[in-house]
Amino acid sequence: MRYRLDIEYDGTPFVGWQRQELPHTVQQVLEEALRICLRSEITIFGSGRTDTGVHALGQVAHFDYDEELDTYRVRESLNALVRPYPVSIHALERVSDDFHARFSACQRTYLYKIQNTRFPPALDKNRVWWYVHPLDVQAMQEAANLLIGRHDFSTFRSSQCQAKSPVKTLDSITVRREGELILIEVRARSFLHHQVRNMVGSLVMVGNGRWTVADFRRAFEACDRQQGGQTAPAAGLYFVSVAY
Amino acid sequence: MRYRLDIEYDGTPFVGWQRQELPHTVQQVLEEALRICLRSEITIFGSGRTDTGVHALGQVAHFDYDEELDTYRVRESLNALVRPYPVSIHALERVSDDFHARFSACQRTYLYKIQNTRFPPALDKNRVWWYVHPLDVQAMQEAANLLIGRHDFSTFRSSQCQAKSPVKTLDSITVRREGELILIEVRARSFLHHQVRNMVGSLVMVGNGRWTVADFRRAFEACDRQQGGQTAPAAGLYFVSVAY
C-alpha cells in the first residue's frame, strides 16, 4: 500500500532533503520517525530534492507499507517524533499504487523571496535574500518573460546537474513587489539543479541596472553558465507545491 | 542631542528587551553596538519592555549623544555590529530633546498570532502559538469587545506587574482569521505586565467553547487573576508599533 506525505520544513538546519552520509537531512529525519512509528525500515521518495538551506511549504513524498495505516494517528505520531526539528507533516493519506511523488508530478511551484531594504532582516533572517540596492521589478519581469516556454537552460544550470538534457519548459514566472519583499514565483514540470536560484541571480542583474533586458537575453541565449549571474542564496528559496 | 531608533527583532534567543544580569537582552546587544560604534557608554530607553521570546516589528528607543551623528552611516554600522543576532535597526533619526520613547508614546500596538492547525508549525516554530483545537473567531471577537474602553484589568495582570494601578484603557481589539492563522491585534496607550498574553489566553477559552462569552465577562469583572485563563505563550506575541 502506498502513502503520500505533505511536508513543510525550515531548511536552515538541514543539509538539504536527500539522505546522505552527513547527518540531518529532512529525508533522514522522516525515515527515522517512520522507523520508530511503524517499527519497519521505510524508504521515502520525495518529489524533488532541496539543497542545504532551502525551505519547503509543500514538499510531497511517498512510501510503501504492507498494512493499512490509521493515517490520522500515524501523522500525529510522526509530528510528535520530528518535534526537535522544524519539520511538519501537514497530511498523510493513502494513494493509489501507481502514484509516484517524483514521476507523477506534472508541475512544481517555487517561490523566491528577496528583502529589498537598506536594513537587514531580523525575523526573516535565513528566510530571504537580503538585497540592499533598489531593484526594478518591471525590468525583472520583462527579462523573466523571455524564460517562459521550452528552452535550453544551460546558462542557469549548475555544473553539478545530473539531468540528461538542459532543455526544460518553464510554464510561468512572475516578479512582484509586496511591501519590502520582491517575490518571484516560477512553475514548471521540472527544473535543472540550481535553475531557480541561477535565474533569480541573473534577474537581479537586470533589476539593479547592471544588465539591460538585451544583456539578459544574450546571456540566456549563450547557453553557457559562465555568462549567467550569481547563484541566489538558498535561504530565499521555497518549494511551494507539486501538482499531480 | 537625542536620537530615535526603530528596531525589529526575533525574540527567540533573547531573555527579553531590558538589560539585566543575564546575557543576551536586546537592549544589551544595542548598547554594546553603540559603545563600539560611538566609543562612548550609551544608555538606551525603550518604549516598552518585551519578555523572553516576544518579538518586535517596531520597537522604538531613544538615546542621547553629545555630537551630531551621520545617522545613515551610524545605522549601517550598528546593523553590521548586531549581525550575529536577529536584530535589525530599521531607522535612526535625530528627534527633539523632549521626545521620550516611553513617556511620549500615545498608543502601542501588539499582534498575537495563533496557528490553528492539527499539524505543528515548521517555518513559524517559535513565532506562533500552535493551537490544535478549532477556535470560534466570532465568539472570541464578541468576548474581546467587552475589553474595549477603560477598565480594571486585574484578571489579566501578572503577579509580577509593577504598575501602580490595574486600570487601563484599551483602544481596540480585533480577532480575525487569515488562512491557518488567527490574528489578534490590540491597541492601547499602555498595558499591564502580561496583559496581552493573559487576554489572549482567556479569549481562547471562549474560542474553544469551554467558556461562554458570559463566563468571560464574569472572569473579567471578577478583577482576579485566578479567574482568568492561561497566559498565552510568548512566541506568538509581536510588538508591532508605537504612535507618538
Coordinates of C-alpha atoms in Angstrom, one line a residue:
Chain A
M1 CA 0.0 0.0 0.0
R2 CA 1.3 3.4 -0.9
Y3 CA 1.1 6.5 1.2
R4 CA 1.6 10.2 0.5
L5 CA 3.1 12.7 2.8
D6 CA 2.8 16.6 2.5
I7 CA 5.6 18.2 4.4
E8 CA 6.7 21.7 5.4
Y9 CA 10.2 22.5 6.7
D10 CA 12.6 25.3 7.5
G11 CA 15.7 24.3 5.6
T12 CA 18.1 26.3 7.8
P13 CA 19.4 23.4 10.0
F14 CA 19.4 20.8 7.2
V15 CA 22.0 19.8 4.6
G16 CA 19.0 19.5 2.2
W17 CA 16.4 16.9 1.6
Q18 CA 18.2 13.8 0.3
R19 CA 19.6 11.2 2.6
Q20 CA 23.4 11.2 2.6
E21 CA 26.4 10.4 4.8
L22 CA 26.1 13.8 6.6
P23 CA 23.5 13.9 9.3
H24 CA 20.4 16.0 9.4
T25 CA 18.7 15.8 6.1
V26 CA 14.9 16.1 6.0
Q27 CA 14.6 12.6 4.5
Q28 CA 16.6 11.1 7.3
V29 CA 14.5 12.8 10.0
L30 CA 11.3 11.5 8.4
E31 CA 12.6 8.0 7.7
E32 CA 13.8 7.7 11.3
A33 CA 10.4 8.9 12.6
L34 CA 8.7 6.3 10.3
R35 CA 11.1 3.6 11.5
I36 CA 10.2 4.3 15.2
C37 CA 6.5 4.7 14.5
L38 CA 6.0 1.7 12.2
R39 CA 8.8 -0.5 13.5
S40 CA 10.0 -1.1 10.0
E41 CA 12.7 0.3 7.7
I42 CA 10.9 2.6 5.3
T43 CA 12.4 4.5 2.3
I44 CA 10.6 7.6 1.3
F45 CA 10.7 9.1 -2.2
G46 CA 10.5 12.9 -2.4
S47 CA 9.0 14.8 -5.4
G48 CA 12.3 16.7 -5.6
R49 CA 15.5 17.4 -3.7
T50 CA 16.1 20.7 -2.0
D51 CA 19.5 22.0 -1.3
T52 CA 21.0 23.0 2.1
G53 CA 19.1 25.9 3.5
V54 CA 16.2 25.7 1.0
H55 CA 12.7 25.7 2.6
A56 CA 9.5 23.8 1.7
L57 CA 5.9 24.7 2.3
G58 CA 4.6 21.7 0.4
Q59 CA 7.2 19.0 -0.3
V60 CA 5.5 15.7 -1.3
A61 CA 6.9 12.2 -0.7
H62 CA 5.6 8.7 -0.8
F63 CA 6.4 5.4 0.8
D64 CA 5.1 1.9 0.8
Y65 CA 3.9 -0.2 3.8
D66 CA 2.4 -3.6 4.0
E67 CA -0.5 -2.7 6.2
E68 CA -3.5 -0.4 6.3
L69 CA -2.5 2.6 8.5
D70 CA -4.6 4.8 10.7
T71 CA -3.3 7.8 8.8
Y72 CA -4.7 10.3 11.4
R73 CA -2.9 8.6 14.3
V74 CA 0.3 8.0 12.3
R75 CA 0.5 11.6 11.3
E76 CA 0.1 12.8 14.9
S77 CA 2.8 10.3 16.0
L78 CA 5.2 11.4 13.2
N79 CA 4.7 15.0 14.1
A80 CA 5.5 14.2 17.7
L81 CA 8.6 12.3 16.7
V82 CA 10.0 15.1 14.4
R83 CA 9.4 17.7 17.1
P84 CA 13.1 18.5 17.7
Y85 CA 13.3 19.7 14.1
P86 CA 11.5 22.4 12.2
V87 CA 9.5 19.9 10.2
S88 CA 5.8 19.4 10.0
I89 CA 3.7 16.7 8.3
H90 CA 0.6 18.5 7.1
A91 CA -1.0 15.4 5.6
L92 CA -0.7 11.7 5.3
E93 CA -3.0 9.8 3.1
R94 CA -3.3 6.5 1.2
V95 CA -2.9 6.9 -2.6
S96 CA -3.1 4.5 -5.5
D97 CA -0.2 2.2 -6.1
D98 CA 0.8 4.0 -9.3
F99 CA 1.2 7.3 -7.6
H100 CA 4.9 8.4 -7.6
A101 CA 5.9 11.6 -5.7
R102 CA 8.6 12.3 -8.3
F103 CA 7.5 10.8 -11.6
S104 CA 3.8 11.5 -11.4
A105 CA 4.4 15.2 -10.8
C106 CA 3.1 17.4 -13.7
Q107 CA 4.0 20.8 -12.2
R108 CA 6.3 22.1 -9.4
T109 CA 6.0 25.7 -7.9
Y110 CA 8.9 27.5 -6.3
L111 CA 8.8 30.9 -4.6
Y112 CA 11.9 33.1 -4.2
K113 CA 11.9 35.9 -1.6
I114 CA 14.1 39.0 -1.7
Q115 CA 14.0 41.5 1.1
N116 CA 14.9 44.8 -0.7
T117 CA 15.7 47.1 2.2
R118 CA 18.7 49.1 3.5
F119 CA 18.3 47.4 6.9
P120 CA 18.9 43.6 7.3
P121 CA 16.1 41.1 8.0
A122 CA 15.7 40.1 11.7
L123 CA 12.6 37.8 11.9
D124 CA 13.2 36.7 8.3
K125 CA 16.9 36.0 8.8
N126 CA 17.7 32.8 6.8
R127 CA 14.3 33.1 5.1
V128 CA 15.1 35.8 2.4
W129 CA 17.9 37.1 0.3
W130 CA 18.7 40.4 1.8
Y131 CA 19.4 42.7 -1.2
V132 CA 20.2 46.3 -0.4
H133 CA 20.3 48.1 -3.8
P134 CA 17.0 49.1 -5.3
L135 CA 15.5 46.6 -7.8
D136 CA 13.4 47.5 -10.8
V137 CA 10.6 44.9 -10.7
Q138 CA 9.2 45.8 -14.1
A139 CA 12.5 45.3 -15.8
M140 CA 12.9 42.0 -14.0
Q141 CA 9.5 40.8 -15.2
E142 CA 10.4 41.8 -18.7
A143 CA 13.5 39.7 -18.7
A144 CA 11.7 36.9 -16.9
N145 CA 9.2 36.7 -19.7
L146 CA 12.0 35.6 -22.1
L147 CA 12.3 32.4 -20.0
I148 CA 8.8 31.2 -20.5
G149 CA 8.4 28.2 -22.7
R150 CA 10.7 25.4 -23.9
H151 CA 14.3 26.4 -23.9
D152 CA 17.9 25.3 -23.4
F153 CA 18.5 26.5 -19.8
S154 CA 22.3 25.8 -19.7
T155 CA 23.0 29.4 -18.6
F156 CA 21.1 28.6 -15.4
R157 CA 22.3 25.1 -14.9
S158 CA 24.7 24.1 -12.1
S159 CA 27.8 22.2 -13.1
Q160 CA 26.7 19.5 -10.7
C161 CA 23.4 19.0 -12.5
Q162 CA 22.7 15.3 -13.4
A163 CA 19.9 15.9 -15.8
K164 CA 20.4 14.3 -19.2
S165 CA 19.2 17.4 -21.1
P166 CA 19.4 21.2 -20.4
V167 CA 16.1 21.6 -22.2
K168 CA 13.2 22.4 -19.9
T169 CA 9.8 24.0 -20.3
L170 CA 9.0 26.9 -17.9
D171 CA 5.3 27.3 -17.5
S172 CA 5.3 30.7 -15.8
I173 CA 7.3 33.2 -13.9
T174 CA 6.1 36.3 -12.1
V175 CA 8.0 39.0 -10.4
R176 CA 6.1 41.2 -8.0
R177 CA 6.7 43.6 -5.1
E178 CA 4.9 43.2 -1.8
G179 CA 6.0 45.8 0.6
E180 CA 9.6 45.3 1.3
L181 CA 9.7 42.0 -0.4
I182 CA 10.2 41.0 -4.0
L183 CA 8.5 37.7 -4.8
I184 CA 9.5 35.6 -7.8
E185 CA 7.2 32.6 -8.4
V186 CA 8.1 30.0 -11.0
R187 CA 6.3 26.9 -12.3
A188 CA 7.5 24.1 -14.4
R189 CA 7.1 20.3 -14.6
S190 CA 10.8 20.0 -13.5
F191 CA 13.9 22.1 -13.1
L192 CA 17.6 21.7 -13.5
H193 CA 19.9 21.8 -10.5
H194 CA 20.1 25.4 -9.2
Q195 CA 17.9 26.6 -12.1
V196 CA 15.6 28.8 -10.0
R197 CA 18.5 30.3 -7.9
N198 CA 20.5 30.9 -11.0
M199 CA 17.6 32.5 -12.9
V200 CA 17.0 34.8 -9.9
G201 CA 20.6 35.8 -9.7
S202 CA 20.5 36.9 -13.3
L203 CA 17.2 38.7 -13.0
V204 CA 18.7 40.7 -10.1
M205 CA 21.4 41.8 -12.6
V206 CA 18.6 43.3 -14.6
G207 CA 16.8 44.7 -11.6
N208 CA 19.9 46.6 -10.3
G209 CA 20.6 48.1 -13.7
R210 CA 23.9 46.4 -14.4
W211 CA 22.3 44.4 -17.3
T212 CA 19.7 45.6 -19.8
V213 CA 17.0 43.1 -20.8
A214 CA 19.0 42.6 -24.0
D215 CA 22.1 41.7 -21.9
F216 CA 19.9 39.1 -20.1
R217 CA 18.7 37.7 -23.4
R218 CA 22.3 37.4 -24.7
A219 CA 23.4 35.6 -21.6
F220 CA 20.4 33.2 -21.8
E221 CA 20.9 32.5 -25.5
A222 CA 24.6 31.9 -24.9
C223 CA 23.6 28.6 -23.2
D224 CA 26.7 29.0 -21.0
R225 CA 26.7 29.1 -17.2
Q226 CA 29.7 31.4 -17.4
Q227 CA 27.6 34.1 -19.0
G228 CA 24.9 33.9 -16.2
G229 CA 24.7 36.0 -13.0
Q230 CA 25.4 34.7 -9.5
T231 CA 23.5 31.9 -7.8
A232 CA 21.0 33.5 -5.5
P233 CA 21.3 32.3 -1.9
A234 CA 19.5 29.2 -0.8
A235 CA 17.8 31.0 2.2
G236 CA 15.3 32.8 -0.1
L237 CA 14.0 29.7 -1.9
Y238 CA 10.8 27.9 -1.0
F239 CA 9.5 24.7 -2.6
V240 CA 5.8 25.7 -2.5
S241 CA 3.8 22.8 -4.1
V242 CA 3.5 20.0 -6.5
A243 CA 0.6 19.3 -8.8
Y244 CA -0.2 15.8 -10.0
Chain B
M1 CA 21.2 65.6 21.1
R2 CA 18.5 63.0 21.1
Y3 CA 18.2 60.1 18.7
R4 CA 15.5 57.6 17.9
L5 CA 15.9 54.0 16.9
D6 CA 13.3 51.8 15.2
I7 CA 14.1 48.2 15.9
E8 CA 12.9 44.8 14.7
Y9 CA 13.9 41.6 16.5
D10 CA 13.2 37.9 16.7
G11 CA 12.8 37.4 20.4
T12 CA 13.6 33.7 20.4
P13 CA 17.3 33.9 21.5
F14 CA 16.8 36.7 24.0
V15 CA 15.8 36.9 27.6
G16 CA 13.7 39.9 26.7
W17 CA 14.4 43.6 26.0
Q18 CA 15.6 45.0 29.2
R19 CA 19.2 45.0 30.4
Q20 CA 19.8 42.6 33.3
E21 CA 22.5 40.4 34.8
L22 CA 21.7 37.6 32.3
P23 CA 23.3 37.9 28.9
H24 CA 21.6 38.5 25.6
T25 CA 18.9 41.0 26.1
V26 CA 18.1 43.2 23.1
Q27 CA 19.0 46.3 25.0
Q28 CA 22.4 44.9 25.8
V29 CA 23.1 44.0 22.2
L30 CA 22.2 47.5 21.1
E31 CA 24.1 49.3 23.8
E32 CA 27.2 47.2 23.1
A33 CA 27.0 48.1 19.4
L34 CA 26.6 51.8 20.2
R35 CA 29.5 51.6 22.6
I36 CA 31.8 50.2 19.9
C37 CA 30.4 52.5 17.2
L38 CA 30.4 55.8 19.1
R39 CA 33.2 54.9 21.6
S40 CA 31.1 56.0 24.4
E41 CA 28.9 54.4 27.1
I42 CA 25.3 54.9 25.9
T43 CA 22.1 54.0 27.7
I44 CA 19.0 53.5 25.6
F45 CA 15.4 53.9 26.7
G46 CA 12.9 51.5 25.1
S47 CA 9.2 52.4 24.6
G48 CA 8.3 49.2 26.4
R49 CA 9.9 46.0 27.7
T50 CA 9.3 42.7 25.9
D51 CA 9.5 39.4 27.7
T52 CA 11.7 36.4 26.8
G53 CA 10.7 35.1 23.4
V54 CA 8.5 38.1 22.5
H55 CA 9.2 39.6 19.0
A56 CA 9.2 43.2 17.8
L57 CA 8.5 44.6 14.4
G58 CA 8.7 48.2 15.5
Q59 CA 10.2 48.6 19.0
V60 CA 11.3 52.3 19.5
A61 CA 14.1 53.5 21.7
H62 CA 16.0 56.7 22.2
F63 CA 19.4 57.7 23.5
D64 CA 21.4 60.9 23.9
Y65 CA 24.8 61.7 22.4
D66 CA 26.9 64.9 22.5
E67 CA 27.6 65.2 18.9
E68 CA 25.8 65.4 15.6
L69 CA 25.7 61.9 14.0
D70 CA 25.7 60.9 10.4
T71 CA 22.6 58.8 11.1
Y72 CA 22.8 56.9 7.8
R73 CA 26.4 55.7 8.4
V74 CA 25.8 55.0 12.1
R75 CA 22.7 52.9 11.3
E76 CA 24.7 50.9 8.7
S77 CA 27.5 50.4 11.2
L78 CA 25.1 49.4 14.0
N79 CA 23.4 46.8 11.7
A80 CA 26.8 45.4 10.9
L81 CA 27.7 45.2 14.6
V82 CA 24.5 43.4 15.6
R83 CA 24.7 41.0 12.7
P84 CA 25.3 37.9 14.9
Y85 CA 21.9 38.5 16.4
P86 CA 18.4 38.5 14.8
V87 CA 18.1 42.3 15.4
S88 CA 17.7 45.0 12.7
I89 CA 17.8 48.8 13.1
H90 CA 15.2 50.0 10.6
A91 CA 15.8 53.7 11.2
L92 CA 17.9 56.1 13.2
E93 CA 17.0 59.7 13.3
R94 CA 17.5 62.9 15.3
V95 CA 14.5 63.9 17.3
S96 CA 13.7 66.8 19.5
D97 CA 15.1 66.8 23.1
D98 CA 11.6 66.4 24.6
F99 CA 11.0 63.1 22.8
H100 CA 10.9 60.1 25.1
A101 CA 10.5 56.7 23.7
R102 CA 8.4 55.5 26.7
F103 CA 6.7 58.6 28.1
S104 CA 5.8 60.3 24.8
A105 CA 4.0 57.3 23.5
C106 CA 0.3 57.7 23.0
Q107 CA -0.5 54.3 21.6
R108 CA 1.1 50.9 21.4
T109 CA 0.0 48.1 19.0
Y110 CA 0.6 44.4 19.7
L111 CA -0.2 41.5 17.4
Y112 CA -0.8 37.9 18.7
K113 CA -0.5 35.0 16.2
I114 CA -2.2 31.6 16.8
Q115 CA -1.6 28.8 14.2
N116 CA -4.8 26.9 14.4
T117 CA -4.0 23.6 12.7
R118 CA -3.7 19.9 13.5
F119 CA -0.1 19.9 12.3
P120 CA 2.6 21.9 14.1
P121 CA 4.3 24.9 12.6
A122 CA 7.7 24.4 11.0
L123 CA 8.8 27.7 9.4
D124 CA 6.8 29.5 12.1
K125 CA 8.2 27.5 15.0
N126 CA 8.8 30.0 17.9
R127 CA 6.7 32.6 16.0
V128 CA 3.2 31.5 16.8
W129 CA 1.1 29.8 19.4
W130 CA 0.3 26.4 17.9
Y131 CA -3.3 25.6 19.0
V132 CA -4.8 22.4 17.8
H133 CA -8.5 22.6 18.7
P134 CA -10.8 24.6 16.4
L135 CA -11.4 28.1 17.6
D136 CA -14.6 30.2 17.0
V137 CA -13.3 33.6 15.9
Q138 CA -16.7 35.3 16.1
A139 CA -17.2 34.2 19.7
M140 CA -13.6 35.4 20.5
Q141 CA -14.4 38.8 18.9
E142 CA -17.6 39.1 20.9
A143 CA -15.8 38.5 24.2
A144 CA -12.9 40.8 23.1
N145 CA -15.4 43.7 22.6
L146 CA -16.1 43.6 26.4
L147 CA -12.4 44.7 26.9
I148 CA -12.6 47.9 24.9
G149 CA -12.5 51.1 27.0
R150 CA -11.4 52.0 30.5
H151 CA -11.5 49.0 32.9
D152 CA -9.8 47.3 35.8
F153 CA -7.7 44.7 34.0
S154 CA -6.6 42.8 37.2
T155 CA -7.9 39.5 35.7
F156 CA -5.2 39.8 33.0
R157 CA -2.4 41.2 35.2
S158 CA 0.7 39.3 36.0
S159 CA 1.5 39.0 39.7
Q160 CA 4.9 40.5 38.8
C161 CA 3.3 43.7 37.4
Q162 CA 4.8 46.9 38.8
A163 CA 2.2 49.3 37.5
K164 CA 0.6 51.4 40.2
S165 CA -3.0 50.8 39.0
P166 CA -4.7 47.9 37.3
V167 CA -6.9 50.4 35.4
K168 CA -6.0 50.8 31.7
T169 CA -7.8 52.0 28.6
L170 CA -8.0 49.5 25.7
D171 CA -8.5 51.4 22.4
S172 CA -9.2 48.5 20.2
I173 CA -9.0 44.7 19.8
T174 CA -9.8 42.7 16.7
V175 CA -9.8 38.9 16.2
R176 CA -9.6 37.7 12.6
R177 CA -8.7 34.5 10.7
E178 CA -6.2 34.6 7.9
G179 CA -5.9 31.1 6.5
E180 CA -4.4 28.9 9.2
L181 CA -3.7 31.8 11.4
I182 CA -5.8 33.7 13.9
L183 CA -4.6 37.2 14.4
I184 CA -5.4 39.3 17.5
E185 CA -4.5 42.9 17.3
V186 CA -4.7 45.2 20.3
R187 CA -4.1 48.9 20.8
A188 CA -3.7 50.9 24.0
R189 CA -1.6 53.7 25.3
S190 CA -0.1 51.2 27.7
F191 CA -0.5 47.7 29.0
L192 CA -0.1 45.8 32.3
H193 CA 2.6 43.1 32.5
H194 CA 1.4 40.0 30.5
Q195 CA -1.9 41.8 29.8
V196 CA -2.0 40.9 26.1
R197 CA -0.9 37.3 26.7
N198 CA -3.4 36.9 29.5
M199 CA -6.3 38.4 27.5
V200 CA -5.4 36.0 24.6
G201 CA -5.3 33.0 26.9
S202 CA -8.9 33.8 28.1
L203 CA -10.2 34.6 24.7
V204 CA -9.0 31.1 23.6
M205 CA -11.2 29.7 26.4
V206 CA -14.1 31.3 24.6
G207 CA -12.9 30.2 21.2
N208 CA -12.6 26.5 22.2
G209 CA -16.1 26.5 23.7
R210 CA -15.0 25.9 27.3
W211 CA -16.3 29.4 28.3
T212 CA -19.3 31.3 27.0
V213 CA -19.0 35.0 26.5
A214 CA -20.9 35.4 29.8
D215 CA -18.2 33.2 31.5
F216 CA -15.5 35.5 30.0
R217 CA -17.4 38.6 31.3
R218 CA -17.7 37.1 34.8
A219 CA -13.9 36.3 34.8
F220 CA -13.1 39.9 33.6
E221 CA -15.4 41.5 36.1
A222 CA -14.0 39.5 39.0
C223 CA -10.8 41.5 38.7
D224 CA -8.9 38.5 39.9
R225 CA -6.1 36.8 38.0
Q226 CA -7.2 33.4 39.5
Q227 CA -10.4 33.7 37.4
G228 CA -8.6 34.2 34.1
G229 CA -7.4 31.7 31.6
Q230 CA -3.8 30.7 31.0
T231 CA -1.0 33.0 29.9
A232 CA -0.6 32.6 26.1
P233 CA 3.0 31.6 25.1
A234 CA 5.4 34.4 24.4
A235 CA 6.3 33.1 21.0
G236 CA 3.0 34.3 19.4
L237 CA 3.4 37.9 20.6
Y238 CA 4.7 40.8 18.4
F239 CA 5.3 44.4 19.5
V240 CA 4.2 46.0 16.2
S241 CA 4.5 49.8 16.6
V242 CA 4.3 52.8 18.8
A243 CA 2.4 56.0 17.9
Y244 CA 3.7 59.4 19.3

